[in-house]
Phi, psi and omega in degrees: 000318181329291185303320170315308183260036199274304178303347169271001193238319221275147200270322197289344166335309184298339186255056198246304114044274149322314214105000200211102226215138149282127178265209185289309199292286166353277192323296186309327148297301166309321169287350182277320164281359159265351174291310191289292220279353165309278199320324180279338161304288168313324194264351163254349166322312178331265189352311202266003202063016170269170161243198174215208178276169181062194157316273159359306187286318181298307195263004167273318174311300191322303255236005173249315199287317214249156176252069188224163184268127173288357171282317155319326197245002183265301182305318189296307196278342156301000187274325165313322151320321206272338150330303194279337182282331139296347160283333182255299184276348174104161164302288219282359168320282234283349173295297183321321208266009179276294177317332185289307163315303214292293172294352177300289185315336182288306195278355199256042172235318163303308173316320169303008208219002175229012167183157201241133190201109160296320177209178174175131193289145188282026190221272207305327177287329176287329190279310220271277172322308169298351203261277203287035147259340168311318202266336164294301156298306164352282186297349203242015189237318179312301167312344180080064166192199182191169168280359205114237155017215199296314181322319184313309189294317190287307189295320161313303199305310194307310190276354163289285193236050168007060130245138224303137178282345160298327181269342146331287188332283174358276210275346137323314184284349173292300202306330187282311176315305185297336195261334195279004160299311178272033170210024136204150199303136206302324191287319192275009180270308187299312201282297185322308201249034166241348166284335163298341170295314173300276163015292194256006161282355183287291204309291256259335178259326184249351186224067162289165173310158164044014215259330199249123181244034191218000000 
């Protein structure tokens, strides 16, 4: 079943077509850089105690309760996804979207350790942060892969029954946003959820059905 629904998922297909396929040197770029910019997005979320939407948000909620590293709790909270991301998207998705964890975690325990930031306003960390994890995820969808989570799902539905995966996210980030009332203060719920806004407004304006042939 896994192999059965590859072809229906994997994004770069559609520019197969065309002509126009990403090779290793692509991939290997395009994940590296979805990578960096999550991280640096989650390291200013940290900073600021918010959280945002999807995986990411789940695992900064996770990461005020629990006396854990956020890359650890980011791999912990995917692992019930990675069935279904195997069951839906195929092997070489859910390998990409492993590496891509093995390296997120790798990288959000380095970024803190190469640059130093005393403060930062909770309108820039929500807008600024939420964006480049939107472009991180972006990129990492480009690529045939994902961070995971709920994205896994939002990225099937859209390419099964091309309903758009930003507005999915949406309402998935409602439910997180709704359990995230008694654990964290109403300002930092509000900041929390204009950065899920910035976050899936990247998905919901750049990553249409037909929209990416490269």
């Amino acid at each position: 079943m896994g192999n059965g629904m590859a072809n229906d998922v994997a994004l770069p297909q559609a520019a197969t077509r065309n002509g126009l396929v990403h090779n290793f040197k692509d991939d290997v770029y395009g994940l590296t850089l979805g990578v960096m910019f999550i991280a640096i997005g989650l390291y200013m979320l940290k900073l600021a105690g918010m959280i945002t939407g999807g995986v990411a948000g789940m695992a900064l909620l996770l990461s005020y309760q629990v006396d854990l590293p956020i890359g650890v709790l980011f791999i912990l909270t995917n692992l019930p996804f990675m069935l279904f991301c195997y069951a839906r998207m195929g092997l070489p998705f859910t390998l990409k979207t492993l590496i891509v964890n093995i390296a997120l975690a790798a990288a959000s325990q380095i970024v803190p350790h190469l640059q130093t930031v005393t403060y930062i306003h909770p309108l820039f960390a929500a807008l600024v942060g939420g964006t480049f994890i939107g472009m991180g995820v972006l990129s990492l969808a480009r690529h045939n892969a994902s961070v995971g989570g709920t994205g896994v799902v939002t990225l099937w539905l859209q390419a099964r029954f091309a309903i758009n995966a930003g507005k999915t996210q949406m309402l998935l980030d409602l439910l997180l946003f709704a359990l995230s009332l008694s654990l964290l203060p109403a300002p930092l719920l509000f900041w929390s959820a204009l950065s899920a806004l910035a976050m899936n407004a990247m998905l919901m304006n750049w990553h249409k059905p037909g929209r990416y042939q490269g």
